[in-house]
Short mmCIF file of C-alpha atoms and ligand atoms in Angstrom, two decimals:
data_model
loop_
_atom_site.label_atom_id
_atom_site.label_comp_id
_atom_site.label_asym_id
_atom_site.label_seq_id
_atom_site.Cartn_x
_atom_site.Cartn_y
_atom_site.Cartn_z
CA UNK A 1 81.80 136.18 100.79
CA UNK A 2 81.92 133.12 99.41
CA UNK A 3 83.81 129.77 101.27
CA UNK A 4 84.42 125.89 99.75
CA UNK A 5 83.88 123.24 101.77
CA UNK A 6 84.54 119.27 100.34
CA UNK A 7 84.30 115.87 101.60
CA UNK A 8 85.51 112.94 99.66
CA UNK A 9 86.40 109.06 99.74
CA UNK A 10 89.72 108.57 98.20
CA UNK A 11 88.91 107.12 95.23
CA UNK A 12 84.97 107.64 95.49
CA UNK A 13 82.56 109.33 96.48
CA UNK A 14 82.94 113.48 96.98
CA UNK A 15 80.64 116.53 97.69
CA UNK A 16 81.23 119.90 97.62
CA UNK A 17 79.32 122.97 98.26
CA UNK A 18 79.76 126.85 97.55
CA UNK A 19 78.65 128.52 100.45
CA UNK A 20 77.19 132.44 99.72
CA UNK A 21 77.94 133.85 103.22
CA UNK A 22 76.83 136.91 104.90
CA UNK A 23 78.45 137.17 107.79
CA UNK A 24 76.88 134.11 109.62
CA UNK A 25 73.94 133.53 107.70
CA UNK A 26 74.15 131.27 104.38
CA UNK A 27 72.12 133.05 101.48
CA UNK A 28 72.92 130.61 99.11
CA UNK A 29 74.28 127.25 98.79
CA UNK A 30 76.17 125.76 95.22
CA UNK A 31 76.65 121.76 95.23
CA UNK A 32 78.88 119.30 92.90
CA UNK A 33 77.82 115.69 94.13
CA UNK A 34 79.72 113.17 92.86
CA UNK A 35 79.20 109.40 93.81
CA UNK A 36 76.37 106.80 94.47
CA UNK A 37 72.80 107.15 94.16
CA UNK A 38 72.43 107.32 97.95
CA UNK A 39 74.88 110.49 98.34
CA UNK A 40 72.51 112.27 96.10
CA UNK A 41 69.41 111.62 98.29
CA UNK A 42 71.27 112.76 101.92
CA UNK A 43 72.71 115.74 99.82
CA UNK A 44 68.90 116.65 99.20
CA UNK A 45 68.00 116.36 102.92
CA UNK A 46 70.63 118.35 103.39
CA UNK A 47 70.29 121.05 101.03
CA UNK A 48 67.34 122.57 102.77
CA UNK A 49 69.18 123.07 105.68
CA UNK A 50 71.55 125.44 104.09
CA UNK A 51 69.96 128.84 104.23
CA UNK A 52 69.90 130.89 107.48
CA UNK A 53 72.23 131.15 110.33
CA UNK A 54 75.21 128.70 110.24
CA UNK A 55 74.85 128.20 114.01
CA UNK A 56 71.42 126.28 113.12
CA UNK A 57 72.97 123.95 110.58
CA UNK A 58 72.72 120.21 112.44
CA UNK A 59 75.39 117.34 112.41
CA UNK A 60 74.13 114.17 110.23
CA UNK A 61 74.07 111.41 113.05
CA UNK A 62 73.85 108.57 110.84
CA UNK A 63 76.82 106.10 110.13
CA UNK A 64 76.07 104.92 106.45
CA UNK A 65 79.06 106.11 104.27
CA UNK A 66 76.83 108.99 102.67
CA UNK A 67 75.72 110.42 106.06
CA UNK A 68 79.37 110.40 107.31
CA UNK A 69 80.46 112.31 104.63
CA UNK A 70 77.98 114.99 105.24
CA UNK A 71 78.71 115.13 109.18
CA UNK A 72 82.67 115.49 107.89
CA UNK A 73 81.02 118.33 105.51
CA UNK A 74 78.53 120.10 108.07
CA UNK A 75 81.73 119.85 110.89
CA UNK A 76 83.95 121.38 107.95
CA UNK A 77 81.31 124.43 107.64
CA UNK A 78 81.23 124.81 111.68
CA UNK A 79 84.70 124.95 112.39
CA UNK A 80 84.77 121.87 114.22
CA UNK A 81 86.64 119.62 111.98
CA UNK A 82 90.68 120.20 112.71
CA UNK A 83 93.22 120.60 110.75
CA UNK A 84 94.85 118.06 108.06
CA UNK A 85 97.46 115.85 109.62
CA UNK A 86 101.02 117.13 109.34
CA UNK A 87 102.05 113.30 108.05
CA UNK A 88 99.53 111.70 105.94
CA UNK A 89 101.39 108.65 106.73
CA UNK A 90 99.40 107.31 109.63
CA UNK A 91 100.85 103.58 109.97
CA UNK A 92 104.39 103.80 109.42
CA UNK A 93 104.68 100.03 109.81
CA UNK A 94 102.47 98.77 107.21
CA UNK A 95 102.86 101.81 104.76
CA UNK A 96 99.05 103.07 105.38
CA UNK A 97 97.87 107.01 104.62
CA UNK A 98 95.45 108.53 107.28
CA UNK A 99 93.39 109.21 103.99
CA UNK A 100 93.27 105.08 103.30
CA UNK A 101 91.87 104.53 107.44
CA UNK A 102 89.40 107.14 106.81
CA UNK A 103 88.32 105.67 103.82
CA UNK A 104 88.04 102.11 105.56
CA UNK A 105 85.90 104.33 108.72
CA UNK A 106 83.90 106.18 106.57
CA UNK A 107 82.84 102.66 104.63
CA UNK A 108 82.02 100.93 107.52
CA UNK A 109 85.33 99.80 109.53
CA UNK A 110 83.98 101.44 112.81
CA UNK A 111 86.65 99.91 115.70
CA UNK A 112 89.87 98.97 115.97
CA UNK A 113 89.68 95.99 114.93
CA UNK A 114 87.65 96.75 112.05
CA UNK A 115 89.81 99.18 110.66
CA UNK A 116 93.05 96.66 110.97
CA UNK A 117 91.14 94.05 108.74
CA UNK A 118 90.20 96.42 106.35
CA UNK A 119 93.37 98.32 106.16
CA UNK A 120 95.99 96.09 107.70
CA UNK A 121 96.80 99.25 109.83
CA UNK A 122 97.66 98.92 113.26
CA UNK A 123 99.45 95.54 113.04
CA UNK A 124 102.32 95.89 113.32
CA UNK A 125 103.83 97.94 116.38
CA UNK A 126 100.89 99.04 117.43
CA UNK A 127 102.00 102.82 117.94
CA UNK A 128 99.46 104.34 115.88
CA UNK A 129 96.89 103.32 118.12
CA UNK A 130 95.95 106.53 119.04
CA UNK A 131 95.74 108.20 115.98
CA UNK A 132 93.41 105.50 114.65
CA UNK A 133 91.29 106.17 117.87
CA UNK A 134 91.04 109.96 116.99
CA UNK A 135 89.89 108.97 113.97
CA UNK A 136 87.05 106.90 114.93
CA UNK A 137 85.78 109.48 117.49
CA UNK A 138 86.12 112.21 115.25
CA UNK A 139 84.07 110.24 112.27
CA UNK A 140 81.59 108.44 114.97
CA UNK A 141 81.30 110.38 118.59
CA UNK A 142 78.33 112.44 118.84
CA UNK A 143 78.86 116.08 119.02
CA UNK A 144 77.48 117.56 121.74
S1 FES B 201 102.94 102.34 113.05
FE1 FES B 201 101.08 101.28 112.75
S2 FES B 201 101.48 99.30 113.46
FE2 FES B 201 103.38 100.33 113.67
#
């Protein structure tokens, strides 16, 4: 069996991988890397990870943009991710996609605060607090 898993920035970087599954165990891994020179070296660290049993496959930790798109990746291939949000409109207020505050998180914007300079969301009512704060612990918490 064969499964496609991709993580991109809007409007930047994106990797994708082909996995070659049997059962639980990856036999073989396909990659299209698209983006900065940095994405290509974590995609290499990564790469020899992906042969044997999916449960061994670890979580990137880091927080630079390239390493947060793997973790999104890896979490993708485990299951853990979620599912895609139902509105993609995350700040009603000030007109801003859930795609455009990942973006900002995944580039650097890693609080509250941080993500309402860089995307002007949350400043307005204020209600989409919490989805902002899902966002940053799903893009920054440890998995345990
Ligand atoms: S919905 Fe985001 S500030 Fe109002």
């Amino acid at each position: 069996m064969t499964s496609i898993f991709r993580a991109a920035i809007v409007g930047g970087d994106e990797v994708e991988v082909v996995l070659h599954l049997n059962g639980q165990i990856i036999d073989k891994s396909e990659w299209k890397v698209i983006g900065r020179e940095a994405l290509y070296v974590a995609v290499h660290g990564l790469k020899s990870q992906m042969k044997g049993p999916l449960s061994s496959l670890s979580v990137p930790e880091g927080r630079s943009p390239e390493q947060l798109l793997l973790r999104e990746l890896v979490l993708k291939i485990k299951g853990l991710w979620g599912d895609a949000p139902s509105d993609p409109e995350l700040c009603h207020c000030r007109k801003i996609s859930q795609a455009n505050v990942e973006r900002g998180i995944i580039l650097g914007a890693h609080s509250i605060e941080k993500v309402r300079q860089r995307t002007s969301a949350n400043t307005g009512c204020g209600t989409c607090m919490p989805e902002i704060e899902e966002l940053l612990k799903k893009y920054l918490q440890p998995v345990s």
